[in-house]
Amino acid sequence: MEKIRCGWCEKDDLYRQYHDEEWGKPVYDDETIFEFLILESFQAGLSWYTILSKRENFRKAFDDFDYKKIAKYSDQKVEQLMQNAGIIRNRLKILATITNAQKFIETQKEFGSFSKYIWGFVNEKSIDNKPKTLEDIPATTEISDILAKDLKKKGFKFMGSTVVYAHMQATGMVNDHIENCFLR
């Protein structure tokens, strides 16, 4: 019998694998949380599929998403990234990645871990929205609005409410698998 999935992931095997193995599963380790923050910040204005298909290129280009290294990137490294056709070559997003790595480290110091900070917005447990259809899934919520505002106050870039909500979905802070999805 064919597995029933959320309709958005039926484009190809890459999307189905991401849906089945990662999307919506709670993530608590700072390294993976940072990876998703960066990928989602690059997604702003683009499709998630575009980012997902370039994920390995991003991983190589950005030192396996090592925020400690990224926080120290030089102008020379920025220029190198701007020449990398395997990633999204947007100077503002590349510079934002460096800033976000620095702010990520500051937030870790303040809260003990970034995970503790971000999961605090949902009282350390996933919110189950129980959507019946894809149309029932919002682009933003009151919590993503509050979190985005707080991240902006901390100095993060490209972290609007839509990007933040996508991050919350990806890292399992919210469960937006539709009612008949096999992962529900």
Short mmCIF file of N, CA and C in Angstrom, two decimals:
data_model
loop_
_atom_site.label_atom_id
_atom_site.label_comp_id
_atom_site.label_asym_id
_atom_site.label_seq_id
_atom_site.Cartn_x
_atom_site.Cartn_y
_atom_site.Cartn_z
N MET A 1 0.84 -1.20 0.00
CA MET A 1 0.00 0.00 0.00
C MET A 1 0.88 1.25 0.00
N GLU A 2 0.51 2.21 -0.79
CA GLU A 2 1.26 3.47 -0.92
C GLU A 2 1.08 4.31 0.34
N LYS A 3 2.20 4.89 0.81
CA LYS A 3 2.13 5.77 1.98
C LYS A 3 1.45 7.08 1.60
N ILE A 4 0.60 7.55 2.48
CA ILE A 4 -0.03 8.86 2.27
C ILE A 4 0.82 9.89 3.01
N ARG A 5 1.22 10.92 2.27
CA ARG A 5 2.07 11.97 2.83
C ARG A 5 1.38 13.32 2.67
N CYS A 6 1.96 14.32 3.32
CA CYS A 6 1.54 15.70 3.09
C CYS A 6 1.78 16.00 1.61
N GLY A 7 0.81 16.57 0.95
CA GLY A 7 0.86 16.77 -0.49
C GLY A 7 2.03 17.59 -1.00
N TRP A 8 2.55 18.49 -0.19
CA TRP A 8 3.63 19.38 -0.64
C TRP A 8 4.90 18.62 -0.98
N CYS A 9 5.09 17.41 -0.47
CA CYS A 9 6.36 16.71 -0.63
C CYS A 9 6.37 15.70 -1.77
N GLU A 10 5.34 15.64 -2.55
CA GLU A 10 5.25 14.60 -3.57
C GLU A 10 5.94 14.95 -4.89
N LYS A 11 6.76 15.99 -4.91
CA LYS A 11 7.46 16.41 -6.13
C LYS A 11 8.45 15.36 -6.61
N ASP A 12 9.25 14.81 -5.70
CA ASP A 12 10.24 13.79 -6.07
C ASP A 12 10.78 13.11 -4.81
N ASP A 13 11.73 12.20 -5.01
CA ASP A 13 12.27 11.42 -3.90
C ASP A 13 13.02 12.28 -2.88
N LEU A 14 13.73 13.31 -3.32
CA LEU A 14 14.43 14.20 -2.40
C LEU A 14 13.46 14.83 -1.40
N TYR A 15 12.36 15.34 -1.92
CA TYR A 15 11.34 15.95 -1.08
C TYR A 15 10.67 14.93 -0.16
N ARG A 16 10.34 13.75 -0.73
CA ARG A 16 9.70 12.71 0.09
C ARG A 16 10.63 12.26 1.22
N GLN A 17 11.91 12.09 0.90
CA GLN A 17 12.87 11.67 1.93
C GLN A 17 12.98 12.72 3.04
N TYR A 18 13.05 13.98 2.65
CA TYR A 18 13.11 15.06 3.65
C TYR A 18 11.86 15.03 4.52
N HIS A 19 10.70 14.92 3.91
CA HIS A 19 9.44 14.84 4.66
C HIS A 19 9.43 13.66 5.62
N ASP A 20 9.81 12.47 5.10
CA ASP A 20 9.71 11.25 5.89
C ASP A 20 10.74 11.18 7.02
N GLU A 21 11.93 11.72 6.79
CA GLU A 21 13.03 11.53 7.75
C GLU A 21 13.34 12.75 8.63
N GLU A 22 12.94 13.94 8.20
CA GLU A 22 13.34 15.12 8.96
C GLU A 22 12.20 16.06 9.35
N TRP A 23 11.37 16.45 8.39
CA TRP A 23 10.41 17.52 8.61
C TRP A 23 9.45 17.19 9.75
N GLY A 24 9.41 18.09 10.69
CA GLY A 24 8.48 17.93 11.81
C GLY A 24 8.98 17.09 12.96
N LYS A 25 10.18 16.53 12.84
CA LYS A 25 10.74 15.75 13.95
C LYS A 25 11.48 16.72 14.89
N PRO A 26 11.17 16.68 16.18
CA PRO A 26 11.80 17.62 17.11
C PRO A 26 13.33 17.54 17.09
N VAL A 27 13.94 18.71 16.97
CA VAL A 27 15.39 18.85 16.94
C VAL A 27 15.81 19.70 18.14
N TYR A 28 16.74 19.16 18.92
CA TYR A 28 17.19 19.88 20.12
C TYR A 28 18.68 20.21 20.10
N ASP A 29 19.43 19.67 19.13
CA ASP A 29 20.86 19.96 19.14
C ASP A 29 21.12 21.26 18.37
N ASP A 30 21.96 22.09 18.94
CA ASP A 30 22.23 23.42 18.39
C ASP A 30 22.79 23.38 16.97
N GLU A 31 23.57 22.38 16.66
CA GLU A 31 24.18 22.31 15.33
C GLU A 31 23.12 22.16 14.24
N THR A 32 22.17 21.27 14.45
CA THR A 32 21.11 21.07 13.46
C THR A 32 20.17 22.26 13.43
N ILE A 33 19.86 22.82 14.58
CA ILE A 33 19.01 24.01 14.64
C ILE A 33 19.66 25.14 13.83
N PHE A 34 20.96 25.32 13.99
CA PHE A 34 21.66 26.37 13.24
C PHE A 34 21.60 26.09 11.73
N GLU A 35 21.83 24.85 11.35
CA GLU A 35 21.76 24.50 9.92
C GLU A 35 20.42 24.90 9.34
N PHE A 36 19.33 24.56 10.02
CA PHE A 36 18.01 24.91 9.52
C PHE A 36 17.79 26.42 9.52
N LEU A 37 18.27 27.11 10.52
CA LEU A 37 18.14 28.57 10.53
C LEU A 37 18.79 29.17 9.29
N ILE A 38 19.98 28.71 8.97
CA ILE A 38 20.70 29.24 7.81
C ILE A 38 19.98 28.87 6.51
N LEU A 39 19.62 27.63 6.36
CA LEU A 39 18.92 27.22 5.14
C LEU A 39 17.61 27.99 4.98
N GLU A 40 16.89 28.16 6.07
CA GLU A 40 15.63 28.90 5.97
C GLU A 40 15.84 30.37 5.68
N SER A 41 16.92 30.95 6.19
CA SER A 41 17.18 32.36 5.88
C SER A 41 17.50 32.52 4.39
N PHE A 42 18.15 31.54 3.79
CA PHE A 42 18.41 31.58 2.35
C PHE A 42 17.14 31.33 1.55
N GLN A 43 16.17 30.65 2.15
CA GLN A 43 14.93 30.35 1.44
C GLN A 43 14.10 31.61 1.22
N ALA A 44 14.23 32.61 2.06
CA ALA A 44 13.39 33.82 1.97
C ALA A 44 13.26 34.26 0.51
N GLY A 45 12.02 34.24 0.00
CA GLY A 45 11.76 34.64 -1.38
C GLY A 45 11.94 33.52 -2.40
N LEU A 46 12.36 32.35 -1.96
CA LEU A 46 12.60 31.22 -2.86
C LEU A 46 11.81 30.01 -2.37
N SER A 47 11.85 28.93 -3.13
CA SER A 47 11.16 27.72 -2.70
C SER A 47 12.08 26.88 -1.80
N TRP A 48 11.47 26.13 -0.89
CA TRP A 48 12.25 25.25 -0.04
C TRP A 48 12.94 24.18 -0.88
N TYR A 49 12.28 23.77 -1.96
CA TYR A 49 12.87 22.76 -2.83
C TYR A 49 14.21 23.24 -3.41
N THR A 50 14.27 24.50 -3.80
CA THR A 50 15.52 25.07 -4.32
C THR A 50 16.63 24.94 -3.29
N ILE A 51 16.32 25.26 -2.05
CA ILE A 51 17.31 25.21 -0.98
C ILE A 51 17.70 23.75 -0.69
N LEU A 52 16.70 22.89 -0.59
CA LEU A 52 16.95 21.49 -0.28
C LEU A 52 17.83 20.83 -1.35
N SER A 53 17.61 21.18 -2.60
CA SER A 53 18.41 20.58 -3.68
C SER A 53 19.85 21.08 -3.67
N LYS A 54 20.11 22.20 -3.00
CA LYS A 54 21.46 22.76 -2.90
C LYS A 54 22.07 22.53 -1.50
N ARG A 55 21.39 21.79 -0.68
CA ARG A 55 21.80 21.62 0.72
C ARG A 55 23.24 21.13 0.88
N GLU A 56 23.62 20.12 0.11
CA GLU A 56 24.99 19.60 0.22
C GLU A 56 26.01 20.65 -0.21
N ASN A 57 25.68 21.43 -1.22
CA ASN A 57 26.57 22.52 -1.64
C ASN A 57 26.72 23.55 -0.52
N PHE A 58 25.60 23.88 0.12
CA PHE A 58 25.64 24.81 1.25
C PHE A 58 26.52 24.24 2.37
N ARG A 59 26.34 22.95 2.63
CA ARG A 59 27.09 22.29 3.71
C ARG A 59 28.60 22.43 3.45
N LYS A 60 29.03 22.16 2.22
CA LYS A 60 30.46 22.28 1.88
C LYS A 60 30.92 23.73 1.93
N ALA A 61 30.14 24.62 1.36
CA ALA A 61 30.52 26.03 1.28
C ALA A 61 30.60 26.69 2.65
N PHE A 62 29.74 26.27 3.56
CA PHE A 62 29.66 26.88 4.90
C PHE A 62 30.23 25.97 5.99
N ASP A 63 31.31 25.28 5.68
CA ASP A 63 32.04 24.50 6.69
C ASP A 63 31.14 23.62 7.55
N ASP A 64 30.29 22.84 6.90
CA ASP A 64 29.35 21.95 7.62
C ASP A 64 28.47 22.71 8.62
N PHE A 65 28.16 23.95 8.29
CA PHE A 65 27.33 24.81 9.15
C PHE A 65 27.92 25.00 10.54
N ASP A 66 29.24 25.04 10.61
CA ASP A 66 29.94 25.26 11.89
C ASP A 66 29.84 26.74 12.24
N TYR A 67 28.92 27.08 13.13
CA TYR A 67 28.66 28.49 13.44
C TYR A 67 29.86 29.20 14.05
N LYS A 68 30.73 28.44 14.74
CA LYS A 68 31.94 29.07 15.30
C LYS A 68 32.88 29.54 14.19
N LYS A 69 33.00 28.75 13.14
CA LYS A 69 33.82 29.15 11.99
C LYS A 69 33.14 30.26 11.21
N ILE A 70 31.86 30.10 10.96
CA ILE A 70 31.11 31.08 10.17
C ILE A 70 31.14 32.46 10.82
N ALA A 71 31.07 32.50 12.13
CA ALA A 71 31.08 33.78 12.87
C ALA A 71 32.35 34.58 12.60
N LYS A 72 33.41 33.89 12.16
CA LYS A 72 34.70 34.55 11.93
C LYS A 72 35.02 34.72 10.45
N TYR A 73 34.07 34.49 9.57
CA TYR A 73 34.34 34.62 8.13
C TYR A 73 34.83 36.02 7.79
N SER A 74 35.80 36.05 6.89
CA SER A 74 36.42 37.31 6.43
C SER A 74 35.73 37.79 5.15
N ASP A 75 36.08 39.00 4.75
CA ASP A 75 35.59 39.54 3.47
C ASP A 75 36.02 38.64 2.32
N GLN A 76 37.21 38.08 2.43
CA GLN A 76 37.73 37.18 1.40
C GLN A 76 36.83 35.94 1.28
N LYS A 77 36.40 35.40 2.41
CA LYS A 77 35.51 34.23 2.40
C LYS A 77 34.16 34.60 1.78
N VAL A 78 33.67 35.81 2.08
CA VAL A 78 32.41 36.26 1.49
C VAL A 78 32.53 36.29 -0.03
N GLU A 79 33.65 36.83 -0.53
CA GLU A 79 33.87 36.89 -1.98
C GLU A 79 33.95 35.49 -2.59
N GLN A 80 34.58 34.58 -1.87
CA GLN A 80 34.67 33.18 -2.32
C GLN A 80 33.26 32.58 -2.42
N LEU A 81 32.42 32.84 -1.41
CA LEU A 81 31.04 32.33 -1.42
C LEU A 81 30.24 32.95 -2.57
N MET A 82 30.50 34.21 -2.86
CA MET A 82 29.79 34.89 -3.95
C MET A 82 30.12 34.28 -5.32
N GLN A 83 31.23 33.57 -5.41
CA GLN A 83 31.62 32.92 -6.67
C GLN A 83 31.13 31.47 -6.75
N ASN A 84 30.52 30.97 -5.68
CA ASN A 84 30.12 29.57 -5.60
C ASN A 84 28.73 29.38 -6.24
N ALA A 85 28.72 28.83 -7.44
CA ALA A 85 27.46 28.64 -8.18
C ALA A 85 26.57 27.57 -7.55
N GLY A 86 27.09 26.80 -6.62
CA GLY A 86 26.32 25.73 -5.99
C GLY A 86 25.38 26.20 -4.90
N ILE A 87 25.51 27.47 -4.50
CA ILE A 87 24.65 28.00 -3.43
C ILE A 87 23.87 29.20 -3.99
N ILE A 88 23.07 29.81 -3.15
CA ILE A 88 22.37 31.04 -3.51
C ILE A 88 23.36 32.18 -3.28
N ARG A 89 23.76 32.85 -4.34
CA ARG A 89 24.79 33.89 -4.23
C ARG A 89 24.15 35.25 -4.00
N ASN A 90 23.66 35.42 -2.80
CA ASN A 90 23.03 36.67 -2.40
C ASN A 90 23.91 37.26 -1.29
N ARG A 91 24.57 38.36 -1.59
CA ARG A 91 25.51 38.96 -0.63
C ARG A 91 24.84 39.27 0.71
N LEU A 92 23.65 39.82 0.68
CA LEU A 92 22.97 40.17 1.93
C LEU A 92 22.70 38.92 2.79
N LYS A 93 22.32 37.83 2.13
CA LYS A 93 22.05 36.59 2.87
C LYS A 93 23.34 35.96 3.38
N ILE A 94 24.41 36.07 2.61
CA ILE A 94 25.71 35.55 3.07
C ILE A 94 26.19 36.35 4.28
N LEU A 95 26.09 37.67 4.19
CA LEU A 95 26.49 38.51 5.33
C LEU A 95 25.59 38.26 6.53
N ALA A 96 24.31 38.04 6.28
CA ALA A 96 23.37 37.73 7.36
C ALA A 96 23.75 36.42 8.05
N THR A 97 24.25 35.46 7.27
CA THR A 97 24.66 34.17 7.84
C THR A 97 25.79 34.37 8.85
N ILE A 98 26.71 35.24 8.54
CA ILE A 98 27.82 35.54 9.45
C ILE A 98 27.28 36.22 10.71
N THR A 99 26.45 37.23 10.51
CA THR A 99 25.82 37.91 11.65
C THR A 99 25.02 36.93 12.49
N ASN A 100 24.23 36.08 11.84
CA ASN A 100 23.39 35.13 12.57
C ASN A 100 24.24 34.13 13.36
N ALA A 101 25.38 33.74 12.83
CA ALA A 101 26.28 32.85 13.58
C ALA A 101 26.78 33.54 14.84
N GLN A 102 27.13 34.81 14.71
CA GLN A 102 27.60 35.58 15.87
C GLN A 102 26.49 35.73 16.91
N LYS A 103 25.29 36.03 16.46
CA LYS A 103 24.14 36.20 17.37
C LYS A 103 23.73 34.86 17.99
N PHE A 104 23.88 33.79 17.22
CA PHE A 104 23.60 32.44 17.71
C PHE A 104 24.50 32.13 18.91
N ILE A 105 25.78 32.44 18.77
CA ILE A 105 26.75 32.19 19.86
C ILE A 105 26.42 33.05 21.08
N GLU A 106 26.07 34.30 20.85
CA GLU A 106 25.68 35.19 21.96
C GLU A 106 24.46 34.64 22.69
N THR A 107 23.49 34.13 21.92
CA THR A 107 22.27 33.59 22.51
C THR A 107 22.58 32.31 23.29
N GLN A 108 23.47 31.48 22.78
CA GLN A 108 23.91 30.29 23.51
C GLN A 108 24.48 30.67 24.87
N LYS A 109 25.34 31.67 24.87
CA LYS A 109 25.96 32.11 26.13
C LYS A 109 24.91 32.60 27.11
N GLU A 110 23.92 33.31 26.60
CA GLU A 110 22.87 33.86 27.45
C GLU A 110 21.97 32.79 28.05
N PHE A 111 21.65 31.76 27.26
CA PHE A 111 20.66 30.76 27.68
C PHE A 111 21.24 29.38 27.98
N GLY A 112 22.53 29.20 27.76
CA GLY A 112 23.14 27.89 27.97
C GLY A 112 23.17 27.06 26.68
N SER A 113 22.15 27.22 25.86
CA SER A 113 22.11 26.62 24.52
C SER A 113 21.07 27.39 23.72
N PHE A 114 21.23 27.37 22.41
CA PHE A 114 20.23 28.02 21.56
C PHE A 114 18.93 27.23 21.62
N SER A 115 19.05 25.92 21.72
CA SER A 115 17.88 25.05 21.82
C SER A 115 16.99 25.45 23.00
N LYS A 116 17.61 25.68 24.13
CA LYS A 116 16.85 26.08 25.33
C LYS A 116 16.11 27.39 25.07
N TYR A 117 16.78 28.32 24.41
CA TYR A 117 16.16 29.61 24.07
C TYR A 117 14.95 29.41 23.17
N ILE A 118 15.16 28.74 22.03
CA ILE A 118 14.11 28.70 21.01
C ILE A 118 12.94 27.80 21.43
N TRP A 119 13.24 26.69 22.09
CA TRP A 119 12.16 25.80 22.54
C TRP A 119 11.37 26.42 23.69
N GLY A 120 11.93 27.41 24.35
CA GLY A 120 11.20 28.11 25.41
C GLY A 120 9.94 28.80 24.88
N PHE A 121 9.92 29.14 23.61
CA PHE A 121 8.76 29.81 23.01
C PHE A 121 7.56 28.88 22.87
N VAL A 122 7.79 27.58 22.95
CA VAL A 122 6.70 26.60 22.86
C VAL A 122 6.65 25.73 24.13
N ASN A 123 7.18 26.28 25.22
CA ASN A 123 7.20 25.57 26.51
C ASN A 123 7.83 24.19 26.42
N GLU A 124 8.91 24.08 25.62
CA GLU A 124 9.71 22.86 25.46
C GLU A 124 8.97 21.68 24.86
N LYS A 125 7.79 21.89 24.28
CA LYS A 125 7.12 20.76 23.64
C LYS A 125 6.46 21.20 22.34
N SER A 126 6.41 20.26 21.42
CA SER A 126 5.86 20.51 20.09
C SER A 126 4.38 20.86 20.16
N ILE A 127 3.99 21.83 19.37
CA ILE A 127 2.58 22.21 19.25
C ILE A 127 1.98 21.40 18.10
N ASP A 128 0.91 20.69 18.36
CA ASP A 128 0.26 19.89 17.32
C ASP A 128 -0.95 20.66 16.81
N ASN A 129 -0.82 21.18 15.58
CA ASN A 129 -1.91 21.98 15.00
C ASN A 129 -3.02 21.13 14.39
N LYS A 130 -2.76 19.84 14.19
CA LYS A 130 -3.76 18.91 13.64
C LYS A 130 -4.44 19.44 12.37
N PRO A 131 -3.66 19.86 11.37
CA PRO A 131 -4.31 20.34 10.14
C PRO A 131 -4.94 19.18 9.37
N LYS A 132 -6.13 19.43 8.84
CA LYS A 132 -6.81 18.42 8.04
C LYS A 132 -6.27 18.44 6.61
N THR A 133 -6.00 19.62 6.08
CA THR A 133 -5.51 19.77 4.71
C THR A 133 -4.35 20.76 4.70
N LEU A 134 -3.66 20.86 3.57
CA LEU A 134 -2.56 21.83 3.43
C LEU A 134 -3.07 23.26 3.61
N GLU A 135 -4.32 23.50 3.20
CA GLU A 135 -4.90 24.84 3.34
C GLU A 135 -5.05 25.26 4.80
N ASP A 136 -5.08 24.30 5.71
CA ASP A 136 -5.22 24.59 7.14
C ASP A 136 -3.89 24.99 7.80
N ILE A 137 -2.80 24.89 7.05
CA ILE A 137 -1.48 25.19 7.61
C ILE A 137 -1.16 26.67 7.39
N PRO A 138 -0.93 27.40 8.47
CA PRO A 138 -0.66 28.83 8.33
C PRO A 138 0.77 29.10 7.87
N ALA A 139 1.01 30.30 7.36
CA ALA A 139 2.36 30.73 6.99
C ALA A 139 3.08 31.33 8.20
N THR A 140 2.28 31.86 9.13
CA THR A 140 2.81 32.44 10.37
C THR A 140 1.81 32.19 11.48
N THR A 141 2.27 32.34 12.71
CA THR A 141 1.38 32.25 13.86
C THR A 141 1.78 33.35 14.85
N GLU A 142 1.00 33.49 15.88
CA GLU A 142 1.33 34.48 16.91
C GLU A 142 2.70 34.17 17.53
N ILE A 143 2.99 32.89 17.74
CA ILE A 143 4.28 32.51 18.32
C ILE A 143 5.42 32.82 17.35
N SER A 144 5.25 32.53 16.06
CA SER A 144 6.33 32.85 15.11
C SER A 144 6.52 34.36 15.01
N ASP A 145 5.44 35.13 15.14
CA ASP A 145 5.56 36.60 15.16
C ASP A 145 6.40 37.05 16.35
N ILE A 146 6.11 36.51 17.51
CA ILE A 146 6.83 36.88 18.74
C ILE A 146 8.30 36.46 18.66
N LEU A 147 8.54 35.23 18.20
CA LEU A 147 9.91 34.72 18.09
C LEU A 147 10.70 35.53 17.07
N ALA A 148 10.10 35.83 15.93
CA ALA A 148 10.78 36.62 14.89
C ALA A 148 11.15 38.00 15.43
N LYS A 149 10.24 38.59 16.16
CA LYS A 149 10.49 39.91 16.75
C LYS A 149 11.65 39.84 17.75
N ASP A 150 11.68 38.79 18.55
CA ASP A 150 12.75 38.62 19.53
C ASP A 150 14.10 38.38 18.84
N LEU A 151 14.10 37.56 17.80
CA LEU A 151 15.34 37.32 17.05
C LEU A 151 15.84 38.62 16.43
N LYS A 152 14.94 39.41 15.89
CA LYS A 152 15.33 40.69 15.29
C LYS A 152 15.93 41.60 16.35
N LYS A 153 15.32 41.62 17.53
CA LYS A 153 15.83 42.43 18.64
C LYS A 153 17.24 41.99 19.02
N LYS A 154 17.51 40.70 18.90
CA LYS A 154 18.84 40.16 19.21
C LYS A 154 19.84 40.42 18.08
N GLY A 155 19.36 40.90 16.93
CA GLY A 155 20.25 41.23 15.84
C GLY A 155 20.29 40.23 14.70
N PHE A 156 19.45 39.20 14.74
CA PHE A 156 19.39 38.23 13.65
C PHE A 156 18.81 38.89 12.40
N LYS A 157 19.25 38.40 11.24
CA LYS A 157 18.80 38.93 9.94
C LYS A 157 18.06 37.85 9.15
N PHE A 158 17.16 38.28 8.28
CA PHE A 158 16.37 37.38 7.43
C PHE A 158 15.60 36.36 8.27
N MET A 159 15.05 36.82 9.39
CA MET A 159 14.31 35.93 10.28
C MET A 159 12.92 36.51 10.53
N GLY A 160 12.19 36.77 9.44
CA GLY A 160 10.81 37.23 9.58
C GLY A 160 9.92 36.10 10.05
N SER A 161 8.69 36.41 10.33
CA SER A 161 7.76 35.44 10.89
C SER A 161 7.54 34.23 9.98
N THR A 162 7.50 34.42 8.67
CA THR A 162 7.30 33.28 7.76
C THR A 162 8.49 32.35 7.79
N VAL A 163 9.69 32.91 7.77
CA VAL A 163 10.92 32.11 7.85
C VAL A 163 10.96 31.37 9.19
N VAL A 164 10.64 32.08 10.25
CA VAL A 164 10.65 31.47 11.59
C VAL A 164 9.63 30.35 11.68
N TYR A 165 8.44 30.54 11.11
CA TYR A 165 7.44 29.48 11.17
C TYR A 165 7.90 28.25 10.39
N ALA A 166 8.53 28.47 9.23
CA ALA A 166 9.08 27.35 8.47
C ALA A 166 10.13 26.61 9.30
N HIS A 167 10.93 27.37 10.05
CA HIS A 167 11.93 26.74 10.93
C HIS A 167 11.23 25.92 12.03
N MET A 168 10.18 26.46 12.58
CA MET A 168 9.45 25.75 13.64
C MET A 168 8.87 24.44 13.10
N GLN A 169 8.38 24.47 11.86
CA GLN A 169 7.86 23.25 11.24
C GLN A 169 8.98 22.24 11.00
N ALA A 170 10.06 22.72 10.42
CA ALA A 170 11.17 21.83 10.05
C ALA A 170 11.77 21.14 11.27
N THR A 171 11.87 21.86 12.38
CA THR A 171 12.54 21.33 13.57
C THR A 171 11.56 20.77 14.60
N GLY A 172 10.32 20.57 14.19
CA GLY A 172 9.35 19.90 15.06
C GLY A 172 8.83 20.72 16.21
N MET A 173 9.06 22.02 16.20
CA MET A 173 8.46 22.85 17.25
C MET A 173 6.94 22.89 17.07
N VAL A 174 6.52 22.70 15.82
CA VAL A 174 5.10 22.52 15.52
C VAL A 174 4.97 21.27 14.65
N ASN A 175 3.86 20.57 14.79
CA ASN A 175 3.57 19.41 13.96
C ASN A 175 2.47 19.83 13.00
N ASP A 176 2.85 20.00 11.73
CA ASP A 176 1.88 20.37 10.71
C ASP A 176 1.68 19.27 9.67
N HIS A 177 1.96 18.03 10.05
CA HIS A 177 1.62 16.92 9.15
C HIS A 177 0.10 16.85 9.07
N ILE A 178 -0.41 16.75 7.85
CA ILE A 178 -1.87 16.73 7.69
C ILE A 178 -2.48 15.44 8.25
N GLU A 179 -3.74 15.50 8.50
CA GLU A 179 -4.50 14.45 9.19
C GLU A 179 -4.26 13.05 8.65
N ASN A 180 -4.22 12.88 7.34
CA ASN A 180 -4.10 11.52 6.81
C ASN A 180 -2.65 11.14 6.47
N CYS A 181 -1.68 11.98 6.82
CA CYS A 181 -0.27 11.66 6.57
C CYS A 181 0.16 10.50 7.46
N PHE A 182 0.94 9.60 6.92
CA PHE A 182 1.36 8.43 7.70
C PHE A 182 2.22 8.82 8.92
N LEU A 183 2.79 10.01 8.91
CA LEU A 183 3.60 10.45 10.07
C LEU A 183 2.76 11.10 11.17
N ARG A 184 1.52 11.28 10.96
CA ARG A 184 0.66 11.89 11.98
C ARG A 184 0.50 10.96 13.12
#
